[in-house]
mmCIF file of C-alpha atoms in Angstrom:
data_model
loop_
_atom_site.group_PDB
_atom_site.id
_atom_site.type_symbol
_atom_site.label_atom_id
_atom_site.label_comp_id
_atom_site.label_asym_id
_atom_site.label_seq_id
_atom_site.Cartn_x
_atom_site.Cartn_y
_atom_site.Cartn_z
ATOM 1 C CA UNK A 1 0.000 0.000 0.000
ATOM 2 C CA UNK A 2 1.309 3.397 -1.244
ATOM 3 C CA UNK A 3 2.635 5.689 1.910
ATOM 4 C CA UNK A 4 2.348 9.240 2.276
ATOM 5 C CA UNK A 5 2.113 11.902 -0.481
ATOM 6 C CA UNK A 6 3.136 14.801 -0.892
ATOM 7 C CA UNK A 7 2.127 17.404 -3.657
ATOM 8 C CA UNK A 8 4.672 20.026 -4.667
ATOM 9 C CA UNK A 9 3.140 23.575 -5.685
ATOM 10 C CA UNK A 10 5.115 26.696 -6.828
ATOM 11 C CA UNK A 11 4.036 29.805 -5.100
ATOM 12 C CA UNK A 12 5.340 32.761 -3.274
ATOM 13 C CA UNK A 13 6.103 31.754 -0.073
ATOM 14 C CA UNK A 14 3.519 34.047 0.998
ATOM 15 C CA UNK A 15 0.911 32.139 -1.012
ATOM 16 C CA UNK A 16 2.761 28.609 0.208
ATOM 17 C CA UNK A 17 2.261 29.721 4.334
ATOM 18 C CA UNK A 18 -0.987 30.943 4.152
ATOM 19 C CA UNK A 19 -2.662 28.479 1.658
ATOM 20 C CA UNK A 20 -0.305 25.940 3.810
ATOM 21 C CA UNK A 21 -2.320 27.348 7.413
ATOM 22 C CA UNK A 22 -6.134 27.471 5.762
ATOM 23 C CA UNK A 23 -5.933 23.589 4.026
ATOM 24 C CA UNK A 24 -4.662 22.914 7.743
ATOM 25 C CA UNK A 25 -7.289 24.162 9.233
ATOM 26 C CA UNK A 26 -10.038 23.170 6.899
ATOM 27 C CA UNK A 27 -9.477 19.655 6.718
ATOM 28 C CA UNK A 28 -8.250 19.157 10.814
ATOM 29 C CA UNK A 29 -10.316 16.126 10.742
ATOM 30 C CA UNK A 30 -7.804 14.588 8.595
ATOM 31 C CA UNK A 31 -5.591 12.555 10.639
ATOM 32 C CA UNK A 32 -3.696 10.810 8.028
ATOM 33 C CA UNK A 33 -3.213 14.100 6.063
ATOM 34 C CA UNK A 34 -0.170 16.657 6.731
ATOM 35 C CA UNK A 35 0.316 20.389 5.232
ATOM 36 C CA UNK A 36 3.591 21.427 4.721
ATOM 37 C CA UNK A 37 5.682 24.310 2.888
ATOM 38 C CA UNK A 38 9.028 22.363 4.055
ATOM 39 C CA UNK A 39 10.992 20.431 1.301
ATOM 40 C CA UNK A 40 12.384 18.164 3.629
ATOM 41 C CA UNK A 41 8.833 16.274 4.339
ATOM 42 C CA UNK A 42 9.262 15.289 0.813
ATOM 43 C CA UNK A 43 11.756 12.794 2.462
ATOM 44 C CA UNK A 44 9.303 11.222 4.104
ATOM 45 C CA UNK A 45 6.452 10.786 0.935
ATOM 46 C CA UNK A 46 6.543 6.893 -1.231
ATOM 47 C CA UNK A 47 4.698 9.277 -3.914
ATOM 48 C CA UNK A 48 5.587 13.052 -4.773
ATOM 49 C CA UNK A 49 3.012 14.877 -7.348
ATOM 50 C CA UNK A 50 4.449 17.486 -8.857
ATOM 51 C CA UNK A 51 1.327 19.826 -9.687
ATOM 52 C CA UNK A 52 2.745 24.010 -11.159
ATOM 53 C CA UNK A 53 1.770 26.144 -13.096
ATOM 54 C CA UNK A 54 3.480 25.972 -16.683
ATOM 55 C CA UNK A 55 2.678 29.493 -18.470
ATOM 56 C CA UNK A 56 3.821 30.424 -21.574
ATOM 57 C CA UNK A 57 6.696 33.264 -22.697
ATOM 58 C CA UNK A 58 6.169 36.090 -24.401
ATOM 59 C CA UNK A 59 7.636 34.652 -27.323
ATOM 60 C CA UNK A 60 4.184 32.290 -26.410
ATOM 61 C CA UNK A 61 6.969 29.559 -25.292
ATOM 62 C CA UNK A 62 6.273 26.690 -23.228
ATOM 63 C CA UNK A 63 7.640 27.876 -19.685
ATOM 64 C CA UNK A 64 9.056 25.661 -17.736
ATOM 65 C CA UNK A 65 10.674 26.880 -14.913
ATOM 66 C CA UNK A 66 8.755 25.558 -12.228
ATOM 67 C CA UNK A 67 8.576 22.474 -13.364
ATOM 68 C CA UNK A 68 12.491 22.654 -13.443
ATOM 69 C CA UNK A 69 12.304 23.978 -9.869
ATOM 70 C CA UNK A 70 9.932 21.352 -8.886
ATOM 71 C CA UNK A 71 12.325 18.049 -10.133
ATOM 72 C CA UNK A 72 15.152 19.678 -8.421
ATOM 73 C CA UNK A 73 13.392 19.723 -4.623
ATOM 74 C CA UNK A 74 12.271 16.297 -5.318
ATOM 75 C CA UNK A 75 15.476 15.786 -6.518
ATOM 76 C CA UNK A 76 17.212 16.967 -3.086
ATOM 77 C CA UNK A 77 14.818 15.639 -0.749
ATOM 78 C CA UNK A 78 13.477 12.754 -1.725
ATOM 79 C CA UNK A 79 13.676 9.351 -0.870
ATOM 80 C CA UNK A 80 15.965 6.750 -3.269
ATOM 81 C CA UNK A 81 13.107 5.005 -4.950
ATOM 82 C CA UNK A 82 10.079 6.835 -4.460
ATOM 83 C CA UNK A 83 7.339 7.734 -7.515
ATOM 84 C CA UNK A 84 7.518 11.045 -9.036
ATOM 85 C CA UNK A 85 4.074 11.663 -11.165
ATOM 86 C CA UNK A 86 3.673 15.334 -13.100
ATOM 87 C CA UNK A 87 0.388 16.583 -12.902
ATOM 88 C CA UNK A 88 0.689 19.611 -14.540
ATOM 89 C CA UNK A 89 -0.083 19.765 -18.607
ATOM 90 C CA UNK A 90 3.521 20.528 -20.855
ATOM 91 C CA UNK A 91 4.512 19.777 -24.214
ATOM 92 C CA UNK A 92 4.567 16.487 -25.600
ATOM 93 C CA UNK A 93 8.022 14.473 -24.667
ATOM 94 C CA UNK A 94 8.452 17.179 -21.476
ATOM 95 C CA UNK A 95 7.977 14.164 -18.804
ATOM 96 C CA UNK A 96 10.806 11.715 -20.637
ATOM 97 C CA UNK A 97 12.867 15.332 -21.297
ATOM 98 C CA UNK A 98 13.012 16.887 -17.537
ATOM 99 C CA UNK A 99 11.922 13.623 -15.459
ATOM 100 C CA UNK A 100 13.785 10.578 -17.068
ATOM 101 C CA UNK A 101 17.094 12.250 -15.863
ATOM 102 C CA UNK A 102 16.263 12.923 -12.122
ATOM 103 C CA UNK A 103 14.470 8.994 -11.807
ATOM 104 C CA UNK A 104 17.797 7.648 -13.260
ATOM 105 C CA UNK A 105 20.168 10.018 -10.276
ATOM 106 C CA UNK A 106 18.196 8.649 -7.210
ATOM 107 C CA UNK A 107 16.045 5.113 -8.911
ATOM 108 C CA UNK A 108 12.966 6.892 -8.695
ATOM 109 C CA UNK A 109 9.893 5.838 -10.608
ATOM 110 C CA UNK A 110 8.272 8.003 -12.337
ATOM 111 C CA UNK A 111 5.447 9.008 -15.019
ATOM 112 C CA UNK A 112 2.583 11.901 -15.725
ATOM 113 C CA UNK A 113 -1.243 11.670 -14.913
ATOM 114 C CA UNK A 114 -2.160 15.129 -16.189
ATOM 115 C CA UNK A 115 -5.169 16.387 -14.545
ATOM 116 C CA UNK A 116 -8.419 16.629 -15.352
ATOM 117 C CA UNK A 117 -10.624 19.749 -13.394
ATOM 118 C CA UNK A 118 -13.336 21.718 -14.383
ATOM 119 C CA UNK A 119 -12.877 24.875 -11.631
ATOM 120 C CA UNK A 120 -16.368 25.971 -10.596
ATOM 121 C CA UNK A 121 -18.000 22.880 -11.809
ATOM 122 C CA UNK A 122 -19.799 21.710 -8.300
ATOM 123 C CA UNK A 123 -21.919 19.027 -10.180
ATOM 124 C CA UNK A 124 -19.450 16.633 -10.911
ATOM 125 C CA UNK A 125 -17.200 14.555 -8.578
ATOM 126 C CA UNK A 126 -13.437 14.361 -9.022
ATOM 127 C CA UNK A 127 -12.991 10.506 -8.159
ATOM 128 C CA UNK A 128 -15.373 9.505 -11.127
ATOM 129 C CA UNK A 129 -13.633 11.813 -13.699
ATOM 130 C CA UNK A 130 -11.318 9.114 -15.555
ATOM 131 C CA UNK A 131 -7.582 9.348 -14.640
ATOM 132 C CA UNK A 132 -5.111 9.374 -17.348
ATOM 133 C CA UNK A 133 -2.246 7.512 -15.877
ATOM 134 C CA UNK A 134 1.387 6.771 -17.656
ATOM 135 C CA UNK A 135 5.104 5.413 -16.889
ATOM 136 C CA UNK A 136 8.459 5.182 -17.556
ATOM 137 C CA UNK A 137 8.921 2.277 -17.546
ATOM 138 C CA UNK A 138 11.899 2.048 -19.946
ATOM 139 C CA UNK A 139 13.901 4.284 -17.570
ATOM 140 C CA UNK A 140 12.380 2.234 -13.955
ATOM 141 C CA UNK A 141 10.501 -0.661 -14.351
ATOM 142 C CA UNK A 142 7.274 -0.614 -12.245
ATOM 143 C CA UNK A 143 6.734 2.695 -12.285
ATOM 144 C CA UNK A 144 3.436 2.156 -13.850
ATOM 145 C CA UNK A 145 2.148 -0.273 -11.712
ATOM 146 C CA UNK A 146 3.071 2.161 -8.581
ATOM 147 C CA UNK A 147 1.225 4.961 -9.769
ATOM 148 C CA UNK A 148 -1.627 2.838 -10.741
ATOM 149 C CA UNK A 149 -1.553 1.184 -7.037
ATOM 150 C CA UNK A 150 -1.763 5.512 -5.833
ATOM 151 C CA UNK A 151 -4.540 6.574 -7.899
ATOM 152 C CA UNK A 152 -6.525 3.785 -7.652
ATOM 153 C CA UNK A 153 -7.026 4.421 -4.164
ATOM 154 C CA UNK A 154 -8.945 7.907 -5.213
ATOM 155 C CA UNK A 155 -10.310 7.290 -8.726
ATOM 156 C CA UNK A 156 -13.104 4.786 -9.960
ATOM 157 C CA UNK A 157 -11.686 4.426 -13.407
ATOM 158 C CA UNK A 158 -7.767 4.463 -14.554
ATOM 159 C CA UNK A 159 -6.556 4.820 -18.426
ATOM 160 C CA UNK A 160 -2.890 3.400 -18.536
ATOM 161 C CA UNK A 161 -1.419 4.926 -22.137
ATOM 162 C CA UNK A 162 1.602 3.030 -23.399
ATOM 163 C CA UNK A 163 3.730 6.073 -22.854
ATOM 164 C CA UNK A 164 4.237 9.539 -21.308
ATOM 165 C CA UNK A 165 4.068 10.631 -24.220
ATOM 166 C CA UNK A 166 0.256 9.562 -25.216
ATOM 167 C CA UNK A 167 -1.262 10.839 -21.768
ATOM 168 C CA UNK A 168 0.550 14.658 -22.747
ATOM 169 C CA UNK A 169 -0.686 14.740 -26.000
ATOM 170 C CA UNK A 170 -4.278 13.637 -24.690
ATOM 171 C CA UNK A 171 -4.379 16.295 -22.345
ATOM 172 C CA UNK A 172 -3.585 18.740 -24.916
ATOM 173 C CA UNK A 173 -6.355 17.153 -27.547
ATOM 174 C CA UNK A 174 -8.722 17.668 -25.066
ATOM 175 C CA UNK A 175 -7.956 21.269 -24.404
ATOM 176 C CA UNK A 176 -7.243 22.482 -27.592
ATOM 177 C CA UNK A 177 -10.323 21.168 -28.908
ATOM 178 C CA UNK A 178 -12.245 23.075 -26.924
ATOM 179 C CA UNK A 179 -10.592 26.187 -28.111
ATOM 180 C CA UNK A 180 -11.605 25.762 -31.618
ATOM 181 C CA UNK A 181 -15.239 25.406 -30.701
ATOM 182 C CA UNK A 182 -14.953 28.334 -28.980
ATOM 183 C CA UNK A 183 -13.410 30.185 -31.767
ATOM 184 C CA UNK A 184 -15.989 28.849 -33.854
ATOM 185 C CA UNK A 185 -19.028 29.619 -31.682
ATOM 186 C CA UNK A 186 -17.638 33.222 -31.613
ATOM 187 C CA UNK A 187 -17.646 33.412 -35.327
ATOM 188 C CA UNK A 188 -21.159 31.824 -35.813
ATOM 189 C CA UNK A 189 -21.864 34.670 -32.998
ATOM 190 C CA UNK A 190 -21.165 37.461 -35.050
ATOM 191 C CA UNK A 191 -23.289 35.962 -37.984
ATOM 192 C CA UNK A 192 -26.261 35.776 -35.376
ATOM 193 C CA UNK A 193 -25.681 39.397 -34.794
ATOM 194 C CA UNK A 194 -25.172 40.252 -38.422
ATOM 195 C CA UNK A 195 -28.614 38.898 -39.388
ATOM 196 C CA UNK A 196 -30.669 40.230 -36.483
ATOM 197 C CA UNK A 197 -31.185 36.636 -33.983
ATOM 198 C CA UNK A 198 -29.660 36.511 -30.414
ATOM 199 C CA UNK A 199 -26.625 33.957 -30.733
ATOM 200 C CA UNK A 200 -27.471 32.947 -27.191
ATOM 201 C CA UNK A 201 -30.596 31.746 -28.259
ATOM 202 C CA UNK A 202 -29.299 29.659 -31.220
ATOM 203 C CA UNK A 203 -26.774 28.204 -28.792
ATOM 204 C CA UNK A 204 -29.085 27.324 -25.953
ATOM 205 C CA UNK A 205 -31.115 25.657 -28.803
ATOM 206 C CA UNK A 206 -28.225 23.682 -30.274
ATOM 207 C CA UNK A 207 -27.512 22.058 -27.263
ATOM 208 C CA UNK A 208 -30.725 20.282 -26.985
ATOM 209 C CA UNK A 209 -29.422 18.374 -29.451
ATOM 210 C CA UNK A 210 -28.352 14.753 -27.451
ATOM 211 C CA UNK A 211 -25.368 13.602 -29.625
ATOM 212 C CA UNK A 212 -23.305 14.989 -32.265
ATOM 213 C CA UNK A 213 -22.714 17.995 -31.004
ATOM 214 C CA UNK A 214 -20.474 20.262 -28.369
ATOM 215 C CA UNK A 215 -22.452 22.678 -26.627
ATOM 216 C CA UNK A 216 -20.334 25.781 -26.579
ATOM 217 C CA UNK A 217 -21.730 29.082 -25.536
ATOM 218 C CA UNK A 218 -19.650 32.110 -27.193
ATOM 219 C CA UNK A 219 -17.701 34.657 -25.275
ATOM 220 C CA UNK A 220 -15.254 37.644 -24.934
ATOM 221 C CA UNK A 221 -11.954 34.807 -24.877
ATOM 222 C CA UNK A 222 -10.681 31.978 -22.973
ATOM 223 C CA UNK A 223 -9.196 32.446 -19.331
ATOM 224 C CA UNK A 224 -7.930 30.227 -17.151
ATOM 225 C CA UNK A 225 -4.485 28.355 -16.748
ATOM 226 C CA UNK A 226 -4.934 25.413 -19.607
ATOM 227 C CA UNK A 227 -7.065 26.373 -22.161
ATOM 228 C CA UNK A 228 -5.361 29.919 -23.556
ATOM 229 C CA UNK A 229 -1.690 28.544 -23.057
ATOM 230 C CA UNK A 230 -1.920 24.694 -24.452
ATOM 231 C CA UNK A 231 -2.575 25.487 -28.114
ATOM 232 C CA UNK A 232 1.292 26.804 -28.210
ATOM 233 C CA UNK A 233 2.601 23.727 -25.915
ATOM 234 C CA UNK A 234 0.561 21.897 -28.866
ATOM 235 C CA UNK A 235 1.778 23.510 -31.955
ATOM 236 C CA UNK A 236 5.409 23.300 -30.474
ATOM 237 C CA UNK A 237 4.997 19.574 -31.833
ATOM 238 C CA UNK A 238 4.472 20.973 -35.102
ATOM 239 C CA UNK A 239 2.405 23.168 -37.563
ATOM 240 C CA UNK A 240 -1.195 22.855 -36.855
ATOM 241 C CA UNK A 241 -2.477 25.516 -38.685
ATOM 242 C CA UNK A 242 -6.260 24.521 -37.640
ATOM 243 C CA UNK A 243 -5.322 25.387 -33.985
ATOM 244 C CA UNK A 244 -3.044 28.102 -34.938
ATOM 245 C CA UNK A 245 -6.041 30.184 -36.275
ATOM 246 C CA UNK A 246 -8.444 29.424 -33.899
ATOM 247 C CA UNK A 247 -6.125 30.619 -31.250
ATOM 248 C CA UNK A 248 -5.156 34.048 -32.918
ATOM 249 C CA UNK A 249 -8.553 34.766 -33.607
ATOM 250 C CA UNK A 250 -9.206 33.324 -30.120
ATOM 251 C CA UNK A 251 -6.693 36.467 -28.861
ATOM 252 C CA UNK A 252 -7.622 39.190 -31.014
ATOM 253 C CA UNK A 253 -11.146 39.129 -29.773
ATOM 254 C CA UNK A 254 -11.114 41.772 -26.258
ATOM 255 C CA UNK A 255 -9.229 44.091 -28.801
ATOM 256 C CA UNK A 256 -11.782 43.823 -31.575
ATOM 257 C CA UNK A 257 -15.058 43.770 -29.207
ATOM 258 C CA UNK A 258 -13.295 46.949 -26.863
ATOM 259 C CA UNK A 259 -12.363 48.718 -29.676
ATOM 260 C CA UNK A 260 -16.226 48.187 -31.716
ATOM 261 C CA UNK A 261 -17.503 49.340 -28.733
ATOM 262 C CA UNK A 262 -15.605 52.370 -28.258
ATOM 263 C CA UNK A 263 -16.253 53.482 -31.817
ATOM 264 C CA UNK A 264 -19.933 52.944 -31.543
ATOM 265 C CA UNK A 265 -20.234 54.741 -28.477
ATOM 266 C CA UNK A 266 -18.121 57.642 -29.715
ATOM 267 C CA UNK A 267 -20.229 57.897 -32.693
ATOM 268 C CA UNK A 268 -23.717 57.419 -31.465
ATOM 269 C CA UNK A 269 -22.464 60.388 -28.476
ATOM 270 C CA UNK A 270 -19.674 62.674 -29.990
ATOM 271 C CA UNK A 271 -19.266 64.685 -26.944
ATOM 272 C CA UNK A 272 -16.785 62.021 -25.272
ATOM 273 C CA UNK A 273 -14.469 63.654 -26.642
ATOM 274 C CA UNK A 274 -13.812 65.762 -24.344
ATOM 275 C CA UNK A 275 -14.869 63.737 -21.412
ATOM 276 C CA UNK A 276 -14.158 60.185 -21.251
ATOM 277 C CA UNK A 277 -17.181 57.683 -20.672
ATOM 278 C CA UNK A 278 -17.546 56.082 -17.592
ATOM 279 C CA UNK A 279 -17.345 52.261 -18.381
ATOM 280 C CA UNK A 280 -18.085 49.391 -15.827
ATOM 281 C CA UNK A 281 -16.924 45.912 -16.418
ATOM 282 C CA UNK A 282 -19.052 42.755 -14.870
ATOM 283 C CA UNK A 283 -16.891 39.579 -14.268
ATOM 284 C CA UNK A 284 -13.476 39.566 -13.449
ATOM 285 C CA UNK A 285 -12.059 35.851 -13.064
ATOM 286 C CA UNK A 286 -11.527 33.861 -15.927
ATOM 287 C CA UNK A 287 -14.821 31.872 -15.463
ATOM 288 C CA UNK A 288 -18.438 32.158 -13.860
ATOM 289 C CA UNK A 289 -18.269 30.362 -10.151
ATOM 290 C CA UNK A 290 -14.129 31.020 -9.741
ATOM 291 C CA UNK A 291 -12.499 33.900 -7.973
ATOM 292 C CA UNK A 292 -9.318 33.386 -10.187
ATOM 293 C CA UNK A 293 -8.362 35.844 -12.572
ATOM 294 C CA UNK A 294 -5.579 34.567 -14.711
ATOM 295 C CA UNK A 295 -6.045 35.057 -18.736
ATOM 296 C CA UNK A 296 -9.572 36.542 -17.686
ATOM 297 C CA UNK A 297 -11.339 37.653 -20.843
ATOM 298 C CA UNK A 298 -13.035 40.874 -18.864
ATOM 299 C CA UNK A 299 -9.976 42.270 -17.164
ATOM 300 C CA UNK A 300 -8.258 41.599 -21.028
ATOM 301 C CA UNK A 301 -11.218 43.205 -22.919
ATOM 302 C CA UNK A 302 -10.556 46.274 -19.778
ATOM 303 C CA UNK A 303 -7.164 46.792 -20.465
ATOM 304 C CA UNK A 304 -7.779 47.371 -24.070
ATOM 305 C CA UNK A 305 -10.272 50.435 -23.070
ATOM 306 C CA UNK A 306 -7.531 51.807 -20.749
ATOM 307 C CA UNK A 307 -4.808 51.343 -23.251
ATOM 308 C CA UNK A 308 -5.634 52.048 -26.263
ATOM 309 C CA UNK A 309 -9.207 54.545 -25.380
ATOM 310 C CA UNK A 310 -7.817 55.999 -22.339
ATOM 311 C CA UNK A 311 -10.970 55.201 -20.566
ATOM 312 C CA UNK A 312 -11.291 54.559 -16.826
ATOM 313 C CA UNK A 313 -12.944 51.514 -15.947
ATOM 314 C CA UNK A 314 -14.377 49.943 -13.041
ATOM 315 C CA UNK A 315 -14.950 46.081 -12.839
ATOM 316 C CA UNK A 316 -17.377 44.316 -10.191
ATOM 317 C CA UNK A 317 -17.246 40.931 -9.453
ATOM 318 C CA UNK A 318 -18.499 39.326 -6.198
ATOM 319 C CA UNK A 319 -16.027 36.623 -6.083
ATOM 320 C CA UNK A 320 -13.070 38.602 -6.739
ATOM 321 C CA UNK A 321 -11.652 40.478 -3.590
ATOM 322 C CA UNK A 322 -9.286 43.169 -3.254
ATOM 323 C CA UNK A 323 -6.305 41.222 -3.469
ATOM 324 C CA UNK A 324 -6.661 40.790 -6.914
ATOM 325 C CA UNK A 325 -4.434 44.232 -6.483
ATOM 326 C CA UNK A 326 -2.838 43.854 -9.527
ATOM 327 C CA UNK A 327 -6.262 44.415 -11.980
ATOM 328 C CA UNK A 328 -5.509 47.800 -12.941
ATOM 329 C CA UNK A 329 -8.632 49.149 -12.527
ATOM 330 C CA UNK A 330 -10.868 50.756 -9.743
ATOM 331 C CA UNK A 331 -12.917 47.698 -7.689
ATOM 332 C CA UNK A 332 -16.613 48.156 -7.376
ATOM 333 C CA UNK A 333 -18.049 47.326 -4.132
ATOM 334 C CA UNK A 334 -21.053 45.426 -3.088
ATOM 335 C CA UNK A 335 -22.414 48.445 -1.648
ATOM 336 C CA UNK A 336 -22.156 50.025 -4.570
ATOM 337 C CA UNK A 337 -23.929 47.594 -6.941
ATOM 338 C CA UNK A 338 -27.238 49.493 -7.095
ATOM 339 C CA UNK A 339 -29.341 50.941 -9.675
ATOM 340 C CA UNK A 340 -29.082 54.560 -8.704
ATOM 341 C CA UNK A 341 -25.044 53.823 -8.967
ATOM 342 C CA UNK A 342 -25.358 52.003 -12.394
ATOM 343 C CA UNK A 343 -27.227 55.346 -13.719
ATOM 344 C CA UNK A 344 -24.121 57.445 -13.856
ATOM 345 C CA UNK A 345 -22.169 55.372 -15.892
ATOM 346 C CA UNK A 346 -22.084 55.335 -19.700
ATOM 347 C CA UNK A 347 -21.250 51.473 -20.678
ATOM 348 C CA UNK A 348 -21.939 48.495 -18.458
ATOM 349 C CA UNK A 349 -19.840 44.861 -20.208
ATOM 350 C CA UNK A 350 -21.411 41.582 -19.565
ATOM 351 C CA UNK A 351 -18.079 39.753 -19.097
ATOM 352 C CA UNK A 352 -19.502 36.277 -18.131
ATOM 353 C CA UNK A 353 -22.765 35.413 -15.966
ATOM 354 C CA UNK A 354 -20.813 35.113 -12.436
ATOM 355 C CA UNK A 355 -22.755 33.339 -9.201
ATOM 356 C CA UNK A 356 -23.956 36.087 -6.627
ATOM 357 C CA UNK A 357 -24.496 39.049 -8.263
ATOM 358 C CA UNK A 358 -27.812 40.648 -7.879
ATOM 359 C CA UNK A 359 -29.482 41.117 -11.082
ATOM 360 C CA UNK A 360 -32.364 43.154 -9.868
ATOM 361 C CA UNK A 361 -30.183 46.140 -9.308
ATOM 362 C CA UNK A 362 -30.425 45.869 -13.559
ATOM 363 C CA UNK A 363 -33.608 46.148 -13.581
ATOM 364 C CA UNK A 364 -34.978 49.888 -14.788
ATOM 365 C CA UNK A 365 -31.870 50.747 -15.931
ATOM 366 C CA UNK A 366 -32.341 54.083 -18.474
ATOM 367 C CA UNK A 367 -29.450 56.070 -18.972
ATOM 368 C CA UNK A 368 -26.334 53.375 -19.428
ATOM 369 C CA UNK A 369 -25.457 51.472 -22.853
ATOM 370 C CA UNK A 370 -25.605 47.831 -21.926
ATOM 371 C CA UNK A 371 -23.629 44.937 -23.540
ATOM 372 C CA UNK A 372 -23.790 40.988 -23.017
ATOM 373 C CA UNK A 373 -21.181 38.834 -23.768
ATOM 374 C CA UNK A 374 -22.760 35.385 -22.125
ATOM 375 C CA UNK A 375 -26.192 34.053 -21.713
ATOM 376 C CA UNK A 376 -28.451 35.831 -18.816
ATOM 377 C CA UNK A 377 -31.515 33.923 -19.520
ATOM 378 C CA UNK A 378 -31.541 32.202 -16.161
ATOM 379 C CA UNK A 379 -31.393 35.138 -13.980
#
């Protein structure tokens, strides 16, 4: 039976102590479990999962620095012979590249079981979601069959591929499908608008439809940690010019909506000119139900006003508190989410449909220009 495990994250060590003391104190009951932020517990762990973020470069390069970081603690600390499994989602040959050389210094097994979440999603349960599970073998033998005997213990169904290789590329297939049904949603979006029909409509109507079909509501972008940054971990294996396209047009899309709606509101009211409209932005993390904000399409589609139109923004989400410090833009508070507030400002942004916000504050609403970019029909 598998001992202890330890998971590896890469944060501040801000984040690490205070994330460290609230898992602590939330799961107490947990006899069996231990928090730690000290690398030398990793000593004590028959299984280490290695679970950091991987972002991409400016030059839209796969970044892996904390992976790097990660394999060296392990590396350091752990104990000759114990299973090393990579969580997080890289580019294809990554796990044999960066892992195979740390199992063979200190006979560790080793392998990748990229994960599979849905953040937000409260309707579906983590232990039935499939596991994608791999080895390498060829470098220690068994190191399948030890982190098959781990995650069994925690998932109802485990997919052994033949090699690390298959389970990265999986994870990426999965992803980067999704972002070219998004891309194309968005386009058959704009056609909806071109022709006069709500494209929220025509998607909630598509997805009655019970096989054949992806239901795929259209947006501002994609946010999150996976879905914007593993088309270019994807097309590092080569030219997919499919994916390539969906994920430019993918990009372009806060700077084309920000700056359509800046020209129509400049033309339809001239006098901005002199005095710039007051714009408020509703939805700040990257997806409805999450408090996260990286890649968010709203705070993207907000920098474009302040950049480019010089227009001060504010942004309201519920979820999002003020330590999201780094959204450059002015945080509007609970107390101010009310109608006679909403009245002074010029253009209120739809972002996404995010959980607690009071919709009847909308209601009456005269004076401001109002814009939806998700579906509100169940408010």
């Amino acid at each position: 039976m598998p001992g202890p495990t330890t998971s590896h994250q890469g944060r501040s060590s801000w984040h690490l102590r205070n994330g460290c003391r609230y898992f602590r104190e939330a799961w107490a009951h947990l006899r069996n479990v231990e928090w730690t932020i000290e690398p030398k517990r990793i000593g004590s762990a028959t299984h280490v999962l290695i679970a950091v973020p991987t972002p991409i470069t400016e030059e839209r390069a796969v970044d892996n620095t904390n992976l790097k970081a990660a394999l060296r603690t392990v590396k350091r600390n752990g104990q000759v012979g114990a299973t090393i499994v990579i969580e997080s989602s890289i580019a294809v040959g990554m796990t044999r590249e960066l892992l195979a050389p740390v199992m063979k210094s200190r006979s560790f097994r080793g392998g990748i079981s990229p994960e599979r979440v849905d953040l937000g999603r409260q309707t579906l349960v983590m232990n039935v979601i499939p596991k994608i599970i791999s080895g390498l073998d060829d470098v220690t033998p068994w190191s399948l069959q030890s982190i098959r005997e781990l995650y069994s213990l925690a998932f109802s169904t485990l997919i052994p591929t033949s090699s690390p290789e298959v389970a990265e590329m999986t994870k990426l297939y999965e992803n980067c499908q999704r972002i070219i049904a998004i891309s194309f949603a968005n386009k058959v979006a704009h056609a909806c608008v071109w022709v006069g029909i709500n494209p929220y409509e025509v998607s909630q109507a598509a997805a009655t439809k019970p096989f054949g079909y992806l239901s795929i509501t259209p947006g501002i972008e994609v946010g999150g940690h996976c879905i914007p940054v593993n088309p270019h971990y994807l097309c590092s294996a080569g030219s997919l010019s499919l994916l390539e396209a969906a994920t430019a047009a993918t990009e372009r899309r806060p700077v084309e909506i920000g700056d359509r709606l800046m020209a129509g509101l400049l033309r339809r009211k001239p006098g901005y000119g002199s005095k710039a409209p007051r714009v408020l932005i509703v939805g700040a993390a990257f997806k409805p139900g999450e408090s996260l904000i990286e890649n968010s399409p709203g705070l993207a589609l907000m920098y474009r006003l302040q950049s480019h139109w010089d227009v001060p923004c504010w942004w309201y989400d519920p979820l999002v508190d003020q330590e999201a410090s780094i959204i450059r833009g002015t945080r509007l508070g609970e107390y101010h989410w009310t109608t006679q507030i909403m009245e002074r400002l010029d253009l209120i942004i739809f972002a996404m449909r995010q959980s607690k916000v009071n919709w009847r504050a909308l209601d009456g609403l005269v004076k401001p220009q109002v814009e939806v970019f998700c579906s509100l029909q169940s408010r």
